[in-house]
PDB file of C-alpha atoms in Angstrom:
ATOM      1  CA  MET W   1       0.044   0.007   0.007  1.00 55.00           C
ATOM      2  CA  ARG W   2       2.716   2.445   0.879  1.00 72.00           C
ATOM      3  CA  THR W   3       4.484   1.830  -2.509  1.00 82.00           C
ATOM      4  CA  LYS W   4       1.175   2.488  -4.317  1.00 81.00           C
ATOM      5  CA  GLU W   5       0.623   5.741  -2.287  1.00 82.00           C
ATOM      6  CA  ARG W   6       4.063   6.827  -3.048  1.00 81.00           C
ATOM      7  CA  MET W   7       3.641   6.233  -6.758  1.00 82.00           C
ATOM      8  CA  GLU W   8       0.356   8.113  -6.859  1.00 84.00           C
ATOM      9  CA  LYS W   9       1.886  11.115  -4.982  1.00 83.00           C
ATOM     10  CA  SER W  10       4.858  10.991  -7.439  1.00 81.00           C
ATOM     11  CA  ALA W  11       2.540  10.905 -10.504  1.00 82.00           C
ATOM     12  CA  ALA W  12       0.442  13.775  -8.963  1.00 85.00           C
ATOM     13  CA  ARG W  13       3.659  15.779  -8.265  1.00 84.00           C
ATOM     14  CA  HIS W  14       4.829  15.120 -11.812  1.00 82.00           C
ATOM     15  CA  LYS W  15       1.562  16.382 -13.320  1.00 89.00           C
ATOM     16  CA  ILE W  16       1.662  19.535 -11.346  1.00 88.00           C
ATOM     17  CA  GLN W  17       5.282  20.192 -12.289  1.00 87.00           C
ATOM     18  CA  SER W  18       4.589  19.440 -16.043  1.00 87.00           C
ATOM     19  CA  ASN W  19       1.673  21.793 -15.958  1.00 90.00           C
ATOM     20  CA  MET W  20       3.813  24.517 -14.296  1.00 90.00           C
ATOM     21  CA  ALA W  21       6.609  23.933 -16.857  1.00 90.00           C
ATOM     22  CA  LYS W  22       4.107  24.626 -19.686  1.00 92.00           C
ATOM     23  CA  ARG W  23       3.048  27.806 -17.958  1.00 92.00           C
ATOM     24  CA  VAL W  24       6.709  28.818 -17.648  1.00 91.00           C
ATOM     25  CA  LEU W  25       7.021  28.025 -21.380  1.00 93.00           C
ATOM     26  CA  LEU W  26       4.073  30.065 -22.219  1.00 94.00           C
ATOM     27  CA  TYR W  27       5.512  33.011 -20.117  1.00 92.00           C
ATOM     28  CA  GLY W  28       8.694  32.655 -22.258  1.00 91.00           C
ATOM     29  CA  ILE W  29       7.093  32.609 -25.626  1.00 92.00           C
ATOM     30  CA  ARG W  30       4.958  35.512 -24.767  1.00 93.00           C
ATOM     31  CA  LYS W  31       8.067  37.441 -23.731  1.00 90.00           C
ATOM     32  CA  GLU W  32      10.271  36.422 -26.634  1.00 89.00           C
ATOM     33  CA  TYR W  33       7.818  35.918 -29.506  1.00 92.00           C
ATOM     34  CA  SER W  34       4.661  37.837 -28.450  1.00 93.00           C
ATOM     35  CA  LEU W  35       2.413  34.673 -28.750  1.00 94.00           C
ATOM     36  CA  LYS W  36      -0.682  35.061 -26.762  1.00 93.00           C
ATOM     37  CA  GLU W  37      -1.288  31.327 -26.282  1.00 95.00           C
ATOM     38  CA  LEU W  38       0.727  28.165 -26.015  1.00 95.00           C
ATOM     39  CA  PRO W  39       0.705  26.454 -29.499  1.00 96.00           C
ATOM     40  CA  ALA W  40      -0.077  22.864 -29.886  1.00 96.00           C
ATOM     41  CA  ILE W  41       2.736  20.727 -28.755  1.00 95.00           C
ATOM     42  CA  GLY W  42       3.857  17.622 -30.864  1.00 96.00           C
ATOM     43  CA  LYS W  43       6.173  14.860 -29.849  1.00 94.00           C
ATOM     44  CA  GLY W  44       9.154  13.485 -31.761  1.00 91.00           C
ATOM     45  CA  ILE W  45       9.810   9.825 -32.195  1.00 91.00           C
ATOM     46  CA  TYR W  46      11.303   9.481 -28.660  1.00 91.00           C
ATOM     47  CA  GLY W  47       9.049  12.056 -27.067  1.00 89.00           C
ATOM     48  CA  LYS W  48      10.889  15.367 -27.477  1.00 92.00           C
ATOM     49  CA  PRO W  49       8.242  18.183 -27.438  1.00 94.00           C
ATOM     50  CA  TYR W  50       8.085  20.642 -30.282  1.00 96.00           C
ATOM     51  CA  PHE W  51       5.700  23.076 -31.884  1.00 97.00           C
ATOM     52  CA  PRO W  52       4.538  21.809 -35.229  1.00 97.00           C
ATOM     53  CA  GLU W  53       3.142  25.262 -36.226  1.00 97.00           C
ATOM     54  CA  TYR W  54       6.236  27.014 -35.187  1.00 96.00           C
ATOM     55  CA  PRO W  55       9.334  24.790 -36.123  1.00 94.00           C
ATOM     56  CA  GLU W  56      11.634  27.729 -35.866  1.00 93.00           C
ATOM     57  CA  ILE W  57      11.001  27.995 -32.043  1.00 94.00           C
ATOM     58  CA  CYS W  58      12.862  25.343 -30.227  1.00 94.00           C
ATOM     59  CA  PHE W  59      12.088  24.659 -26.609  1.00 95.00           C
ATOM     60  CA  ASN W  60      12.749  22.185 -23.889  1.00 94.00           C
ATOM     61  CA  TYR W  61      11.919  21.939 -20.187  1.00 93.00           C
ATOM     62  CA  SER W  62      12.887  19.991 -17.150  1.00 92.00           C
ATOM     63  CA  HIS W  63      11.323  19.714 -13.638  1.00 89.00           C
ATOM     64  CA  ALA W  64      12.342  18.026 -10.628  1.00 87.00           C
ATOM     65  CA  ASP W  65      12.096  18.585  -6.847  1.00 83.00           C
ATOM     66  CA  ALA W  66      14.834  21.219  -7.438  1.00 81.00           C
ATOM     67  CA  GLY W  67      12.546  23.365  -9.621  1.00 87.00           C
ATOM     68  CA  ILE W  68      11.590  23.930 -13.216  1.00 90.00           C
ATOM     69  CA  LEU W  69      13.912  24.925 -16.106  1.00 92.00           C
ATOM     70  CA  CYS W  70      12.777  26.063 -19.439  1.00 92.00           C
ATOM     71  CA  GLY W  71      14.757  26.925 -22.463  1.00 92.00           C
ATOM     72  CA  ILE W  72      13.623  28.653 -25.710  1.00 92.00           C
ATOM     73  CA  ALA W  73      15.887  29.189 -28.637  1.00 91.00           C
ATOM     74  CA  GLU W  74      15.980  29.289 -32.419  1.00 90.00           C
ATOM     75  CA  THR W  75      18.320  26.224 -32.384  1.00 92.00           C
ATOM     76  CA  PRO W  76      17.878  22.768 -30.965  1.00 94.00           C
ATOM     77  CA  LEU W  77      18.276  22.604 -27.157  1.00 95.00           C
ATOM     78  CA  GLY W  78      18.063  20.447 -24.181  1.00 95.00           C
ATOM     79  CA  VAL W  79      17.839  21.413 -20.518  1.00 95.00           C
ATOM     80  CA  ASP W  80      18.060  19.584 -17.252  1.00 95.00           C
ATOM     81  CA  ILE W  81      17.760  20.464 -13.632  1.00 95.00           C
ATOM     82  CA  GLU W  82      18.286  18.201 -10.713  1.00 95.00           C
ATOM     83  CA  ARG W  83      18.927  18.435  -7.007  1.00 95.00           C
ATOM     84  CA  LEU W  84      22.482  17.882  -6.218  1.00 96.00           C
ATOM     85  CA  ILE W  85      23.206  14.188  -6.629  1.00 94.00           C
ATOM     86  CA  HIS W  86      25.457  12.268  -4.178  1.00 95.00           C
ATOM     87  CA  PRO W  87      27.571   9.940  -6.364  1.00 95.00           C
ATOM     88  CA  THR W  88      27.500   6.277  -5.176  1.00 95.00           C
ATOM     89  CA  GLU W  89      29.797   3.703  -6.593  1.00 95.00           C
ATOM     90  CA  ARG W  90      26.804   2.271  -8.501  1.00 96.00           C
ATOM     91  CA  LEU W  91      25.899   5.640  -9.913  1.00 95.00           C
ATOM     92  CA  ILE W  92      29.410   6.481 -10.970  1.00 96.00           C
ATOM     93  CA  ARG W  93      29.636   3.155 -12.838  1.00 96.00           C
ATOM     94  CA  ALA W  94      26.391   3.682 -14.567  1.00 95.00           C
ATOM     95  CA  VAL W  95      26.942   7.285 -15.467  1.00 96.00           C
ATOM     96  CA  CYS W  96      30.527   8.191 -15.809  1.00 97.00           C
ATOM     97  CA  HIS W  97      32.783   7.490 -18.720  1.00 97.00           C
ATOM     98  CA  GLU W  98      36.232   6.437 -17.666  1.00 97.00           C
ATOM     99  CA  ASN W  99      37.556   9.961 -18.292  1.00 96.00           C
ATOM    100  CA  GLU W 100      34.855  11.475 -16.182  1.00 97.00           C
ATOM    101  CA  LYS W 101      35.357   8.958 -13.444  1.00 97.00           C
ATOM    102  CA  LYS W 102      39.113   9.647 -13.257  1.00 96.00           C
ATOM    103  CA  MET W 103      38.384  13.325 -12.937  1.00 95.00           C
ATOM    104  CA  LEU W 104      35.627  12.714 -10.348  1.00 96.00           C
ATOM    105  CA  LEU W 105      37.624  10.447  -8.162  1.00 95.00           C
ATOM    106  CA  ALA W 106      40.581  12.770  -8.171  1.00 96.00           C
ATOM    107  CA  ILE W 107      38.499  15.350  -6.304  1.00 96.00           C
ATOM    108  CA  GLU W 108      39.052  15.097  -2.526  1.00 96.00           C
ATOM    109  CA  ASP W 109      36.302  17.607  -1.310  1.00 97.00           C
ATOM    110  CA  PRO W 110      32.998  15.729  -1.044  1.00 96.00           C
ATOM    111  CA  ALA W 111      30.986  18.941  -1.776  1.00 96.00           C
ATOM    112  CA  VAL W 112      33.056  19.684  -4.978  1.00 97.00           C
ATOM    113  CA  GLN W 113      32.739  15.922  -5.935  1.00 97.00           C
ATOM    114  CA  ILE W 114      28.802  16.069  -5.586  1.00 97.00           C
ATOM    115  CA  ARG W 115      28.833  19.304  -7.679  1.00 97.00           C
ATOM    116  CA  TYR W 116      31.062  17.754 -10.421  1.00 97.00           C
ATOM    117  CA  PHE W 117      28.993  14.519 -10.563  1.00 98.00           C
ATOM    118  CA  SER W 118      25.806  16.622 -10.772  1.00 97.00           C
ATOM    119  CA  LYS W 119      27.237  18.620 -13.602  1.00 97.00           C
ATOM    120  CA  ILE W 120      28.038  15.337 -15.456  1.00 97.00           C
ATOM    121  CA  TRP W 121      24.605  14.059 -14.988  1.00 96.00           C
ATOM    122  CA  THR W 122      22.853  17.234 -16.171  1.00 97.00           C
ATOM    123  CA  ALA W 123      25.245  17.712 -19.049  1.00 97.00           C
ATOM    124  CA  LYS W 124      24.385  14.218 -20.284  1.00 97.00           C
ATOM    125  CA  GLU W 125      20.584  14.649 -19.865  1.00 96.00           C
ATOM    126  CA  SER W 126      20.539  18.079 -21.575  1.00 96.00           C
ATOM    127  CA  TYR W 127      22.674  16.639 -24.507  1.00 97.00           C
ATOM    128  CA  LEU W 128      20.439  13.629 -24.891  1.00 96.00           C
ATOM    129  CA  LYS W 129      17.343  15.767 -24.809  1.00 96.00           C
ATOM    130  CA  CYS W 130      18.958  18.186 -27.310  1.00 96.00           C
ATOM    131  CA  ILE W 131      19.509  15.438 -29.833  1.00 95.00           C
ATOM    132  CA  GLY W 132      16.018  14.171 -29.097  1.00 92.00           C
ATOM    133  CA  THR W 133      16.652  10.634 -27.935  1.00 88.00           C
ATOM    134  CA  GLY W 134      16.441  11.005 -24.264  1.00 81.00           C
ATOM    135  CA  ILE W 135      18.344   8.286 -22.243  1.00 82.00           C
ATOM    136  CA  ARG W 136      18.367   5.483 -24.791  1.00 77.00           C
ATOM    137  CA  GLN W 137      22.044   4.578 -24.518  1.00 81.00           C
ATOM    138  CA  LYS W 138      24.464   3.537 -21.794  1.00 89.00           C
ATOM    139  CA  LEU W 139      25.428   6.801 -20.180  1.00 93.00           C
ATOM    140  CA  SER W 140      28.865   5.575 -19.303  1.00 95.00           C
ATOM    141  CA  ASN W 141      29.669   5.326 -22.999  1.00 95.00           C
ATOM    142  CA  LEU W 142      29.177   9.015 -23.464  1.00 96.00           C
ATOM    143  CA  ASP W 143      32.247  11.141 -22.624  1.00 96.00           C
ATOM    144  CA  LEU W 144      31.378  14.771 -21.800  1.00 96.00           C
ATOM    145  CA  SER W 145      34.453  15.397 -19.508  1.00 94.00           C
ATOM    146  CA  GLU W 146      35.742  18.258 -21.781  1.00 94.00           C
ATOM    147  CA  VAL W 147      32.485  20.099 -21.708  1.00 94.00           C
ATOM    148  CA  LEU W 148      32.878  20.635 -18.033  1.00 90.00           C
ATOM    149  CA  ASP W 149      35.981  22.785 -18.893  1.00 86.00           C
ATOM    150  CA  GLY W 150      33.950  24.903 -21.230  1.00 86.00           C
ATOM    151  CA  LYS W 151      34.795  23.138 -24.584  1.00 90.00           C
ATOM    152  CA  THR W 152      32.251  22.132 -27.153  1.00 90.00           C
ATOM    153  CA  TYR W 153      31.190  18.617 -27.888  1.00 93.00           C
ATOM    154  CA  GLU W 154      31.557  17.485 -31.572  1.00 91.00           C
ATOM    155  CA  GLU W 155      32.076  21.076 -32.530  1.00 90.00           C
ATOM    156  CA  VAL W 156      28.449  22.004 -32.324  1.00 93.00           C
ATOM    157  CA  TYR W 157      27.148  21.327 -28.887  1.00 95.00           C
ATOM    158  CA  HIS W 158      27.609  24.190 -26.387  1.00 94.00           C
ATOM    159  CA  PHE W 159      26.895  23.894 -22.735  1.00 94.00           C
ATOM    160  CA  PHE W 160      25.888  26.333 -20.054  1.00 93.00           C
ATOM    161  CA  PHE W 161      25.826  25.406 -16.446  1.00 94.00           C
ATOM    162  CA  LEU W 162      23.697  26.985 -13.630  1.00 92.00           C
ATOM    163  CA  ASP W 163      24.919  26.187 -10.077  1.00 93.00           C
ATOM    164  CA  GLY W 164      22.299  26.733  -7.416  1.00 92.00           C
ATOM    165  CA  GLU W 165      22.705  26.241  -3.700  1.00 92.00           C
ATOM    166  CA  ASP W 166      20.995  22.911  -3.789  1.00 93.00           C
ATOM    167  CA  PHE W 167      20.589  22.250  -7.400  1.00 94.00           C
ATOM    168  CA  GLN W 168      22.484  21.823 -10.660  1.00 96.00           C
ATOM    169  CA  ALA W 169      21.226  22.671 -14.112  1.00 95.00           C
ATOM    170  CA  ALA W 170      22.625  22.424 -17.668  1.00 95.00           C
ATOM    171  CA  VAL W 171      21.615  23.792 -21.112  1.00 94.00           C
ATOM    172  CA  CYS W 172      22.989  22.151 -24.288  1.00 95.00           C
ATOM    173  CA  LEU W 173      22.572  24.094 -27.493  1.00 94.00           C
ATOM    174  CA  LYS W 174      23.214  22.800 -30.991  1.00 94.00           C
ATOM    175  CA  THR W 175      24.852  25.639 -32.980  1.00 89.00           C
ATOM    176  CA  LYS W 176      27.987  26.252 -34.894  1.00 78.00           C
ATOM    177  CA  LYS W 177      28.129  29.820 -33.607  1.00 72.00           C
ATOM    178  CA  MET W 178      28.676  30.296 -29.960  1.00 63.00           C
ATOM    179  CA  LEU W 179      26.036  32.406 -28.412  1.00 62.00           C
ATOM    180  CA  SER W 180      27.464  35.480 -26.791  1.00 58.00           C
ATOM    181  CA  ASN W 181      25.199  35.265 -23.789  1.00 58.00           C
ATOM    182  CA  LEU W 182      22.512  33.225 -22.148  1.00 62.00           C
ATOM    183  CA  SER W 183      19.493  34.961 -20.574  1.00 62.00           C
ATOM    184  CA  VAL W 184      18.106  33.399 -17.512  1.00 61.00           C
ATOM    185  CA  ILE W 185      14.805  34.493 -16.124  1.00 58.00           C
ATOM    186  CA  TYR W 186      14.140  33.599 -12.637  1.00 53.00           C
ATOM    187  CA  ILE W 187      10.636  33.584 -11.553  1.00 55.00           C
ATOM    188  CA  GLU W 188       9.892  33.824  -7.740  1.00 51.00           C
ATOM    189  CA  GLU W 189       7.196  31.539  -6.414  1.00 51.00           C
ATOM    190  CA  ASN W 190       5.007  34.554  -5.562  1.00 50.00           C
ATOM    191  CA  GLU W 191       5.047  35.493  -9.302  1.00 54.00           C
ATOM    192  CA  ASN W 192       3.175  32.261 -10.350  1.00 54.00           C
ATOM    193  CA  ASN W 193      -0.084  34.221 -10.792  1.00 51.00           C
ATOM    194  CA  ASN W 194       1.442  36.139 -13.646  1.00 57.00           C
ATOM    195  CA  LEU W 195       2.249  32.937 -15.599  1.00 58.00           C
TER     196      LEU W 195
END
């Protein structure tokens, strides 16, 4: 019974967060594109959302207990937000490429190690969302160690990281030309009525 109740609570929380993410998306497209209503949302072959009527507007969102992150651009993108993740041996084996694992295990400060692992996790999630597949491959086969040092991946994937007090977020953009800046809009909880 407890497992069923937990699953029901989790599903209800997921639905609320999904609806909130769509409200944040609407807020963003109103601000950036002056659209009054949220266009119909289609889904790609692996479930990546898109606007069939506005293919030039790319978007992605992520929600977790840490909050909601929404990205809007004129180029494919993926976003991920997570509470800081404490790396266990099992998680490190499942998520980290050997290069990432070496770098992670060389970090002595546990707080820095948690932040670094969380960056690896969110970078991989945002990249896989950007390319539209989601997690359909073994994460430890994907080496994003260099993007944590500010380099691009495959010459066209650029990463931005948002370090919160108790969360980590990543944005991955597919573009040959590096963006000069990234605008981040924070919406306070009391501003929800305006969304």
